[in-house]
Coordinates of C-alpha atoms in Angstrom, one line a residue:
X1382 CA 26.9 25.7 -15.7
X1383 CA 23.6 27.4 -14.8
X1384 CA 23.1 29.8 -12.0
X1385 CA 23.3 28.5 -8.0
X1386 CA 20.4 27.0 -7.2
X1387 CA 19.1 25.7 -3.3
X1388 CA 17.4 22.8 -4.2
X1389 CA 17.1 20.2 -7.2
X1390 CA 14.3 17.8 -6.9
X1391 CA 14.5 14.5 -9.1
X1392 CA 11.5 12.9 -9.6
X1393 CA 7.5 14.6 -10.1
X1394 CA 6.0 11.7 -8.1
X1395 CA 4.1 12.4 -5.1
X1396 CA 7.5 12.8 -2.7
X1397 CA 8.8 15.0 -5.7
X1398 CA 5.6 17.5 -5.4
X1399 CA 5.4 17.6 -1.7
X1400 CA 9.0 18.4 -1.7
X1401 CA 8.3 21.1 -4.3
X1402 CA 5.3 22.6 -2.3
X1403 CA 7.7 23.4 0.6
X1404 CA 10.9 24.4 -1.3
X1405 CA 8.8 27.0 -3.2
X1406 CA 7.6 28.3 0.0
X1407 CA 11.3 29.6 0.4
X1408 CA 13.1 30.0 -2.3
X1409 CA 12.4 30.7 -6.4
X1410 CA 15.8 28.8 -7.2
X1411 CA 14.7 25.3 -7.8
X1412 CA 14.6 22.6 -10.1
X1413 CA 12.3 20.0 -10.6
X1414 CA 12.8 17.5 -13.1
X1415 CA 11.1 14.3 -13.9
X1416 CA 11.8 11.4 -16.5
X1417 CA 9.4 9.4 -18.0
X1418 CA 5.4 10.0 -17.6
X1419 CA 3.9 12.8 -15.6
X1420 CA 1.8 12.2 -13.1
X1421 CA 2.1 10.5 -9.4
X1422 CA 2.3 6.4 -9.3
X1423 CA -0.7 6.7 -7.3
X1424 CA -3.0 8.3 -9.4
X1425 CA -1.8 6.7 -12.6
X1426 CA -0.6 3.2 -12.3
X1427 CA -1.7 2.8 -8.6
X1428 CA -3.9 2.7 -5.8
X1429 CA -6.5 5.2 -7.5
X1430 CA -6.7 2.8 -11.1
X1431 CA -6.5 0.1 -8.6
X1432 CA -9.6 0.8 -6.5
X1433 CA -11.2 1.6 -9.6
X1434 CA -11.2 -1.7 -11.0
X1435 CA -11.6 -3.2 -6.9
X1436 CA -14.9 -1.6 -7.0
X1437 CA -16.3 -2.7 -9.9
X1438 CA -15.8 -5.9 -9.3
X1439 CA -17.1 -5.6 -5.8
X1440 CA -20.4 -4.2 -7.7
X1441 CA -20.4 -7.2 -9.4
X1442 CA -20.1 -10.0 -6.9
X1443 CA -23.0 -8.0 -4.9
X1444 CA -25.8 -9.9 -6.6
X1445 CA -24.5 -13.4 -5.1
X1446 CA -26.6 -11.6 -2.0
X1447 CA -28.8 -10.1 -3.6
X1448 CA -31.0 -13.2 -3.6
X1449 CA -31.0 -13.6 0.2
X1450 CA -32.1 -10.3 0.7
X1451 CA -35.1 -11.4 -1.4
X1452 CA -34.1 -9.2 -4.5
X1453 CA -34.5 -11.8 -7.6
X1454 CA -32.7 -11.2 -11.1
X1455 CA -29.0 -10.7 -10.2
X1456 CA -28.2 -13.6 -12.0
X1457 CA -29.3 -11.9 -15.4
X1458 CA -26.5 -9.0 -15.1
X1459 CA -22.8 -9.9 -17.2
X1460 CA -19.4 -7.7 -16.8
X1461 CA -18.6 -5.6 -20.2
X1462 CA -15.0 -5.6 -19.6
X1463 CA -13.8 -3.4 -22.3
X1464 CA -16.0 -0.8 -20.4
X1465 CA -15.1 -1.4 -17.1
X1466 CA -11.7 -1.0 -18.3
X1467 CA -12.5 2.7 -20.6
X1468 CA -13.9 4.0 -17.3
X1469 CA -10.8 3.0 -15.4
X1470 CA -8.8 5.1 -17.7
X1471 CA -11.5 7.9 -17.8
X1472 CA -11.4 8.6 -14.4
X1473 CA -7.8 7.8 -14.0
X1474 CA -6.8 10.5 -16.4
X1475 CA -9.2 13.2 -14.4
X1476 CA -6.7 12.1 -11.1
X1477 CA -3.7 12.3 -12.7
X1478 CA -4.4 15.3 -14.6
X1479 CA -5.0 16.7 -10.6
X1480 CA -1.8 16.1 -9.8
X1481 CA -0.3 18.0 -12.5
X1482 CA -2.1 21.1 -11.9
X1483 CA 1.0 22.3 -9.6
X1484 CA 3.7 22.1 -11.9
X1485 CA 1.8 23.6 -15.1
X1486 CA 3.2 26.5 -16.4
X1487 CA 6.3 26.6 -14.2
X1488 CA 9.4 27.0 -16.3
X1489 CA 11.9 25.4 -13.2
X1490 CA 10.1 22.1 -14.0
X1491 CA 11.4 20.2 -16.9
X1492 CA 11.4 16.4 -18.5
X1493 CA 14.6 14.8 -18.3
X1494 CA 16.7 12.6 -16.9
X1495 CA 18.8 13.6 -13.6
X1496 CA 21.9 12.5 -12.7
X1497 CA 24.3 13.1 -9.9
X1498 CA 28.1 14.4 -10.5
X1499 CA 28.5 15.1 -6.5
X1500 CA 26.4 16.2 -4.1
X1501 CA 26.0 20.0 -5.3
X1502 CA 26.1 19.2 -8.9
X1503 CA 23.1 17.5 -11.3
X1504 CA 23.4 16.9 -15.3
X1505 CA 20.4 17.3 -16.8
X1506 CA 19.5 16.8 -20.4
X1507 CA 23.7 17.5 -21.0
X1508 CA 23.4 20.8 -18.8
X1509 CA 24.9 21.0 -15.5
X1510 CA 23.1 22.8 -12.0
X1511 CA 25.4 23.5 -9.3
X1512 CA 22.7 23.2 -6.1
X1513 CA 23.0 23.3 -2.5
X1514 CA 20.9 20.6 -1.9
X1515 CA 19.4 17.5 -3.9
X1516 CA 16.5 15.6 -3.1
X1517 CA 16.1 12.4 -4.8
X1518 CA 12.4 11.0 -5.1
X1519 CA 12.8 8.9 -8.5
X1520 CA 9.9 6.7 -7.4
X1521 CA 9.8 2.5 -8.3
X1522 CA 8.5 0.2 -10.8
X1523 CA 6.9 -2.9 -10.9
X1524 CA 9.5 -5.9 -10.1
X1525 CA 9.8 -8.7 -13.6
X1526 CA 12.3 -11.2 -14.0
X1527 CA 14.5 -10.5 -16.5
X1528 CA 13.2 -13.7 -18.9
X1529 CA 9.3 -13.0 -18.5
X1530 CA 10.0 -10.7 -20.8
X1531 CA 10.3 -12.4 -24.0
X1532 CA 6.3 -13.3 -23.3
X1533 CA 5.8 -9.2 -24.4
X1534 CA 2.9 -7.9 -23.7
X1535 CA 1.4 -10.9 -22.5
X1536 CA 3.3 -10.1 -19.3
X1537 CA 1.4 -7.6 -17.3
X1538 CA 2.0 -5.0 -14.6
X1539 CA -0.1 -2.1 -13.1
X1540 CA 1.9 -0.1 -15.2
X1541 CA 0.0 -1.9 -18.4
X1542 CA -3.2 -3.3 -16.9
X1543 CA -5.1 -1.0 -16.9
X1544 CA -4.1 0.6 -20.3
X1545 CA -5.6 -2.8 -22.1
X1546 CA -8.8 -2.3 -24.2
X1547 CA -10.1 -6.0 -22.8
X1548 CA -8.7 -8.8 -21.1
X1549 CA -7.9 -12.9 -22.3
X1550 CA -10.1 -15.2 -20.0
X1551 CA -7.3 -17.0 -18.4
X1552 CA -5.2 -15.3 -15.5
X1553 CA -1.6 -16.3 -13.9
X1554 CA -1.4 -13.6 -10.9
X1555 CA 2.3 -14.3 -9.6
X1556 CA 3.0 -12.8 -6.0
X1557 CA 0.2 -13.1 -3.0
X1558 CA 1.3 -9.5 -1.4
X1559 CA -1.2 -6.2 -1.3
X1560 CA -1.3 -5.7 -4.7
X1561 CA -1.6 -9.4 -6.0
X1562 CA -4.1 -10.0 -3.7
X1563 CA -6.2 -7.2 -4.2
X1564 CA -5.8 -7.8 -8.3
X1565 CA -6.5 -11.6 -8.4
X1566 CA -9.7 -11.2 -6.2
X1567 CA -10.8 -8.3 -8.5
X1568 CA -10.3 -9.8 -11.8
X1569 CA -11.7 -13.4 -10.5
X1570 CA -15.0 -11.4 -9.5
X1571 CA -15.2 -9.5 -13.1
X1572 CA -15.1 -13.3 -14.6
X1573 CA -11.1 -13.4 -15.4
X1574 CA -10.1 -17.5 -14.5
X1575 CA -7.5 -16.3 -12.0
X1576 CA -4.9 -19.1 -10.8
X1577 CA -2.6 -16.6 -8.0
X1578 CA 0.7 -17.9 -7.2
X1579 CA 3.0 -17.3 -3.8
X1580 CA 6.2 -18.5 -2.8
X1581 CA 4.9 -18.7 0.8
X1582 CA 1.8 -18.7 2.9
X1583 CA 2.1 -14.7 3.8
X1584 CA -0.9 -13.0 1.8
X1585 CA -1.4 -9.6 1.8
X1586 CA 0.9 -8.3 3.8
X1587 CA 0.0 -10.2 7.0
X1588 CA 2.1 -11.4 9.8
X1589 CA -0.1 -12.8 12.0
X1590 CA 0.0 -16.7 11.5
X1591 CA -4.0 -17.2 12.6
X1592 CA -4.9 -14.1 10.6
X1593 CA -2.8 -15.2 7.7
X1594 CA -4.4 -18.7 7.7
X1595 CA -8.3 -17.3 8.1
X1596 CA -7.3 -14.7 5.1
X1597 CA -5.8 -17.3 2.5
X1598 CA -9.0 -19.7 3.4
X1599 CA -11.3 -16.8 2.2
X1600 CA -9.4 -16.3 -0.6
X1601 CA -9.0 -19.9 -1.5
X1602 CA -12.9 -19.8 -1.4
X1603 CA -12.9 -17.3 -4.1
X1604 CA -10.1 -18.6 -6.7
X1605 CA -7.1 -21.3 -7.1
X1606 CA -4.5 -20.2 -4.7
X1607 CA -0.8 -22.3 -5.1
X1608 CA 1.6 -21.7 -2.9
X1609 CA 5.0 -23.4 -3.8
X1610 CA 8.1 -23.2 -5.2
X1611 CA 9.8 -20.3 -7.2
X1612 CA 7.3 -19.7 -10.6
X1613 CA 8.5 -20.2 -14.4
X1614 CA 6.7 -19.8 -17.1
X1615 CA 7.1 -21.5 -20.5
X1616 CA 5.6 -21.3 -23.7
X1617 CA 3.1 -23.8 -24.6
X1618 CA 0.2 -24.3 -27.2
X1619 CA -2.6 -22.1 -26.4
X1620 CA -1.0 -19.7 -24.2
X1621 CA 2.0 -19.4 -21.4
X1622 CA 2.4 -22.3 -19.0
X1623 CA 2.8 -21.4 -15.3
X1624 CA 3.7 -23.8 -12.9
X1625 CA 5.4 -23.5 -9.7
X1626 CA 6.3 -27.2 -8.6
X1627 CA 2.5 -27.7 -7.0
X1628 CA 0.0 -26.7 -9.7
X1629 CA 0.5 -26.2 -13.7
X1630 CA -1.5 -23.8 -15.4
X1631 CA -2.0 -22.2 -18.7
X1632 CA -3.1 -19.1 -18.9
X1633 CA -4.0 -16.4 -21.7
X1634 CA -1.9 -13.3 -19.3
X1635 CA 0.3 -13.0 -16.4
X1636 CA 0.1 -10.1 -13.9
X1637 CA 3.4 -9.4 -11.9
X1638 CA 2.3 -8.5 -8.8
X1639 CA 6.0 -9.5 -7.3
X1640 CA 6.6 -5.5 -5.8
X1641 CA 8.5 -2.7 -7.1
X1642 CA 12.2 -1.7 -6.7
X1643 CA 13.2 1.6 -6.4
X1644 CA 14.6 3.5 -9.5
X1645 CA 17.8 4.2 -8.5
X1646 CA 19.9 2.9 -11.4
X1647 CA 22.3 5.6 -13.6
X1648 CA 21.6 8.1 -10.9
X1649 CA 25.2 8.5 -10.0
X1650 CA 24.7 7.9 -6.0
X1651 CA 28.5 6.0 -6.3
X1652 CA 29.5 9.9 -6.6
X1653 CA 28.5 10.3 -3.1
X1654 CA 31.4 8.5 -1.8
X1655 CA 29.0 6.5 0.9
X1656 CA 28.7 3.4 1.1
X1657 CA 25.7 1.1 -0.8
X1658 CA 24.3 -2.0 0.4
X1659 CA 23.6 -5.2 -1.5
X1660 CA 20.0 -3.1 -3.1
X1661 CA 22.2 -0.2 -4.3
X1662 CA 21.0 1.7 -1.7
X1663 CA 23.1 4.8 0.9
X1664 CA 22.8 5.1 4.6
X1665 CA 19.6 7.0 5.1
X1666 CA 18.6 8.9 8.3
X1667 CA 14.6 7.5 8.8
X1668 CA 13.8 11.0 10.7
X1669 CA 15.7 13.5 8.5
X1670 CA 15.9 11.1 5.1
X1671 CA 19.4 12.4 5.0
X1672 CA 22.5 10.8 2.9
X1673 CA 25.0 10.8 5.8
X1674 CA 26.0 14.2 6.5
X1675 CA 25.6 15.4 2.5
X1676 CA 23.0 17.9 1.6
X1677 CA 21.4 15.0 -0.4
X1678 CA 17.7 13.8 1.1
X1679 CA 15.6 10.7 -0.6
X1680 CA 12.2 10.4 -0.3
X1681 CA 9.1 8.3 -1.3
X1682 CA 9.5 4.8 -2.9
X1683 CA 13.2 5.7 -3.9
X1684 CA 13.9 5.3 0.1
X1685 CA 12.9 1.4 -0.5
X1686 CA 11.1 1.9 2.9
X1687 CA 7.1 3.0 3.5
X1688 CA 6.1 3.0 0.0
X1689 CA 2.7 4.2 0.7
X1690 CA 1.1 7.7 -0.7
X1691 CA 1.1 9.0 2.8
X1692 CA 4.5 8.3 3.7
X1693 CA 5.7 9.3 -0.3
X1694 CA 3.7 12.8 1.0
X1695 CA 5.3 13.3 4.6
X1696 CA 8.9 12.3 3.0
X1697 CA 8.4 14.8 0.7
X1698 CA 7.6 17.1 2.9
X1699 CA 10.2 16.2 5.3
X1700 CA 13.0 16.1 2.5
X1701 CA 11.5 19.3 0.9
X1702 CA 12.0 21.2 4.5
X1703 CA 15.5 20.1 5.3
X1704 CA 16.5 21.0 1.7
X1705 CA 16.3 24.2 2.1
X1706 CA 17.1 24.4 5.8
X1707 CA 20.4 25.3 7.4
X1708 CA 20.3 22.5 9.8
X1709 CA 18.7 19.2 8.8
X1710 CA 15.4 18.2 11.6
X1711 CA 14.7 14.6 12.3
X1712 CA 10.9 14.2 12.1
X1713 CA 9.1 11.6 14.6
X1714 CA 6.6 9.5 11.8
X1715 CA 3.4 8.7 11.9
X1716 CA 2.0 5.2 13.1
X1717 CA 2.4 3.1 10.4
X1718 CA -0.9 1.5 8.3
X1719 CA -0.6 -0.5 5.8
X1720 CA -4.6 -1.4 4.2
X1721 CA -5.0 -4.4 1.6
X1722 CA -8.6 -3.2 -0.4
X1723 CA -9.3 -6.8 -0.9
X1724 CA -12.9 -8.1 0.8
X1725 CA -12.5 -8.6 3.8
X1726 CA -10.0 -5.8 4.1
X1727 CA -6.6 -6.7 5.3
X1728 CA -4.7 -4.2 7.3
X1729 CA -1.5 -4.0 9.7
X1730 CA -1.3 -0.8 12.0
X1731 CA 1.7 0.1 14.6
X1732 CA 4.2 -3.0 15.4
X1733 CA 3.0 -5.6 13.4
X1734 CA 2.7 -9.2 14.9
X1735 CA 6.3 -10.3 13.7
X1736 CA 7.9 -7.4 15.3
X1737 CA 6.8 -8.1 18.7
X1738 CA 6.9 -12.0 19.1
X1739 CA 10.0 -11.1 21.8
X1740 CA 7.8 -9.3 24.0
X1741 CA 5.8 -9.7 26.9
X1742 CA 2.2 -8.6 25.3
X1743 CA -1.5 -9.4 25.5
X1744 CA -3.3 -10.4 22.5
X1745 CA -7.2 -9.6 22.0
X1746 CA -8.9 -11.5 19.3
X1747 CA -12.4 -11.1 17.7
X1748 CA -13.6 -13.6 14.9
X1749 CA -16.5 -11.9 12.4
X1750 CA -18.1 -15.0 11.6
X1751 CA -20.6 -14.0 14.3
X1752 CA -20.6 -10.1 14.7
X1753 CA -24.1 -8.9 14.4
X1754 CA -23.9 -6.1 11.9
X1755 CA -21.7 -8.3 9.7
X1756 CA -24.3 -10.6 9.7
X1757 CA -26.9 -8.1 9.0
X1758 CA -24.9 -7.2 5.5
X1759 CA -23.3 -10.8 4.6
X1760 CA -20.4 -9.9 5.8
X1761 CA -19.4 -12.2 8.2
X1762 CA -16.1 -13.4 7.8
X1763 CA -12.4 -12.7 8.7
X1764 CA -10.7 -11.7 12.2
X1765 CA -9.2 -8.9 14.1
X1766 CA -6.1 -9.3 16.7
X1767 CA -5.1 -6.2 18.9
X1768 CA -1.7 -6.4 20.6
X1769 CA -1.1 -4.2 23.8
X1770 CA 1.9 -4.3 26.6
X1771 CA 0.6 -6.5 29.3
X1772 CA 2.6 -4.1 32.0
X1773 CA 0.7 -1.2 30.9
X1774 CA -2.4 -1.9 28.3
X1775 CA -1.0 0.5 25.8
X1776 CA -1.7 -0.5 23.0
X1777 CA 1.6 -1.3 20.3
X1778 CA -0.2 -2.9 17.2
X1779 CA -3.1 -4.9 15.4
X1780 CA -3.4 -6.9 12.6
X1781 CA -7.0 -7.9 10.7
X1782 CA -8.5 -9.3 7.9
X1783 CA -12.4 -7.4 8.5
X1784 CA -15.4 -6.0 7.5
X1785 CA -14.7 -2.6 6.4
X1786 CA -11.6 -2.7 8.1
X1787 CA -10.3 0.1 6.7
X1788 CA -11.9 2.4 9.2
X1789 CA -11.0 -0.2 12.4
X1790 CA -8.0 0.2 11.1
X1791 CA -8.0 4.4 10.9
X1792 CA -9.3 4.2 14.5
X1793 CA -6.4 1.6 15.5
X1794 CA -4.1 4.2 14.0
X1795 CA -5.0 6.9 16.0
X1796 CA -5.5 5.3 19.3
X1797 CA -1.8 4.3 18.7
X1798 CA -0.3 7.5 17.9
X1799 CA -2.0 8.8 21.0
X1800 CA -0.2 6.1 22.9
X1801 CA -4.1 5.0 24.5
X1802 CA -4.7 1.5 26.3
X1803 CA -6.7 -0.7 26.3
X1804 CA -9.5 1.0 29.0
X1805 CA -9.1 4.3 27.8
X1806 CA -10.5 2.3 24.0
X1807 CA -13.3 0.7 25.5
X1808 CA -14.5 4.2 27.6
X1809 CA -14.8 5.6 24.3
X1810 CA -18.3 4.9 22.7
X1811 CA -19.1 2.3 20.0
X1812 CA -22.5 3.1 18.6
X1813 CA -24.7 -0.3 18.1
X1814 CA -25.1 -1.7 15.5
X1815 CA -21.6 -1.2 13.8
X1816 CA -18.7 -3.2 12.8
X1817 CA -16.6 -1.2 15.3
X1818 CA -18.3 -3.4 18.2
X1819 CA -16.1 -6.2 16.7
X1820 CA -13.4 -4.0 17.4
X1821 CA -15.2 -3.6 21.0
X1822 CA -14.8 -7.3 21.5
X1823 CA -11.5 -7.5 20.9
X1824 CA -10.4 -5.1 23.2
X1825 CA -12.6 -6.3 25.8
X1826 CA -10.8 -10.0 24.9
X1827 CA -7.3 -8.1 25.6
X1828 CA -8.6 -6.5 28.7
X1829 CA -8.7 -9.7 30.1
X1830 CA -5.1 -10.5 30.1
X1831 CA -4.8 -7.3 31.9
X1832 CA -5.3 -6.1 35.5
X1833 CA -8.1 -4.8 36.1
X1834 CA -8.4 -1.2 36.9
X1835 CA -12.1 -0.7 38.4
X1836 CA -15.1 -2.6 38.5
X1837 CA -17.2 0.9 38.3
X1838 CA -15.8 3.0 34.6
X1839 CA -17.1 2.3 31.7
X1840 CA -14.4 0.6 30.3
X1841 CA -15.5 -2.3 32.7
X1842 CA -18.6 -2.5 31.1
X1843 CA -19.0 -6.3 30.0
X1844 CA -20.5 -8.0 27.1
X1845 CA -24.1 -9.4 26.9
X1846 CA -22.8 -12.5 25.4
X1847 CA -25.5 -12.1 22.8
X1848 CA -24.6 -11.4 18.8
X1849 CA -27.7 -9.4 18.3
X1850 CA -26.3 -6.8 21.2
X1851 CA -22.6 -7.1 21.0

């Protein structure tokens, strides 16, 4: 058995390397070790490949405008796949080899597979560390059933996507969350004949039943959308048959795009002696990410919970801290935002709509379809709902499928986490023209509900009525 040591860290993803950042702050008697490729989800197999290929495609569909804004020829440009694809990687491999950059050279981080004894012991590669503390941030992978798999490499993930040199002209995308949606939009736009699957209505991550309805419309505009029963897929001359009980298909590729499950198997957590629920999962403390009372923290995807870089980074850092601590802190988290890159951008910030249906709140709505500057850039589509307490006009949550709505959404965030209402938002400025006065709108729509205040702030300040103004 090797030396003492006060922390082992399983798992080089991002939770892994925030946890490493603040355990070598304190101590030199660590281990890191990782199994399998190097290099964090994100930048790899994730949302950095991901946008990649999002933006391209967005490039792409551009010249459908291009003609109203009087520019002629954009029906002359074609999509080279196999380079959209090479730059993908390209630029992929710069970001991940980024992330790598703090673990080079550093002979307490090794490949290998880690594996609980107890809670102060880890077997790695055959060798045994005796440790104070353990954190575990083994990541996830990308959900398949079991049988897909005899399709091979037919059967795609965002673990494999991106790594093909082309792609077959026929799509199955199977799963209508974040990630399918933001996939089957992108590859549809690039010229792939996408057919996305869902097992119900919910697309992109949205709760909200009006939002949920305008987003699949806009999506349905774009590409075949079946929502039905469970999927299977058979084999069939020409290619794989999808069907799910509403439409048949048969497609060259499928993309899984069904979520991931946290990696969590062979890591000896039934030496714990906890507890684990029906996912294989331990009781874990959301402030401190503590394993009961054990000096064992999870963070990052493993958890099963946010899996989001952010919150991967702030676990981290949060199981990195009470690693090496004598006394575990429970952390207060940060509002949660959740942001689908399709177009228009989906998003969910604070409570989302399902979580507050038992309340007493006031809902502000805003429909694009007429907002001035998303006219001005033929953008006009999709909706934003804000969701305050009526007893106070704080605001709680919002949900939107916008224009840009990644920075309504950023906005929405912090507004939140500062516990503002609904007046205090609208005393603040909104430049004109901007998206953000859709935003405006919606606010003033909640303020509504609410009593007023004054008839003489700002925040009073009403609309013109006019699309060219508000």
């Amino acid at each position: 058995m090797s030396e003492m040591l006060d922390a082992v860290i399983i798992g080089g993803g991002t939770a892994g390397l925030a946890a490493l950042r603040e355990v070598r702050k304190r101590t030199d008697r660590y281990l890191l070790v990782n199994d399998g490729p190097w290099g964090t989800t994100c930048a790899r197999v994730g949302c950095m490949p991901s946008k990649m290929l999002i933006e391209a495609a967005n490039a792409f569909e551009a010249r459908r405008k291009l003609d109203t804004f009087g520019i002629r020829g954009g029906d002359g440009l074609r999509v080279d796949m196999p380079a959209v694809l090479a730059r993908v990687r390209e630029l992929r491999d710069d970001f991940v080899s980024g992330t790598m950059k703090s673990t080079n050279d550093d002979e307490r981080v090794i490949s290998g597979r880690g594996r609980l004894l107890d809670a102060h012991r880890v077997e790695v590669n055959g060798q045994v560390h005796a440790t104070r503390s353990i954190v575990i941030a083994t990541g996830s992978r990308p959900t398949v059933p079991e049988p897909w798999l005899a399709f091979g490499d037919r059967i795609l993930t965002t673990d494999t996507l991106f790594e093909q040199p082309t792609l077959g002209p026929r799509m199955a995308v199977i799963g209508l969350g974040p990630l399918g949606v933001e996939m089957a939009q992108a590859l549809k736009r690039l010229g792939v004949e996408v057919t996305a699957f869902g097992t119900q209505k919910a697309v992109a991550g949205l709760t909200d039943p009006e939002l949920n309805d305008t987003m699949l419309k806009l999506l349905q505009a774009e590409f075949t959308v079946s929502i039905g029963d469970d999927v299977e897929l058979r084999e069939v001359a020409g290619g794989i048959e999808v069907r799910n009980g509403s439409a048949t298909v048969v497609v060259d590729q499928v993309l899984a795009a069904m979520g991931r499950r946290p990696n969590l198997e062979h890591l000896g957590l039934d030496t714990l002696g906890v507890e684990l629920d029906d996912k294989g999962l331990p009781p874990i403390d959301p402030r401190s990410l503590q394993i009961g009372d054990l000096p064992v923290f999870v963070a990052g995807d493993a958890d099963g919970d946010r899996s989001l870089l952010h919150e991967a980074a702030d676990e981290g850092h949060i199981a990195g801290l009470n690693a090496v601590s004598s006394e575990p802190r429970g952390f207060r988290r940060r509002t949660r935002l959740a942001i689908t890159f399709c177009q228009p951008q989906a998003a969910v910030v604070g409570r989302r709509h399902a979580a507050l249906k038992d309340e007493d709140v006031v809902t502000g709505r805003v429909d694009f379809a007429r907002q001035g500057r998303a006219r001005v850039a033929q953008s006009a589509a999709g909706r934003l709902h804000v969701y305050a307490e009526r007893s106070t006009g704080k605001l709680l949550g919002a949900e939107l499928c916008a224009p840009a709505g990644e920075h309504m959404a950023h906005l929405l965030a912090l507004a939140i986490g500062q516990e503002l209402t609904v007046q205090e938002m609208l005393g603040m400025p909104f430049y004109h023209p901007v998206l953000e006065e859709g935003l405006r709108t919606a606010l003033r729509d909640a303020a509504s509900h609410l009593p007023r205040i004054s008839d003489s702030d700002l925040a009073a300040c009403g609309a013109f009525g006019a699309s060219a103004l508000d």
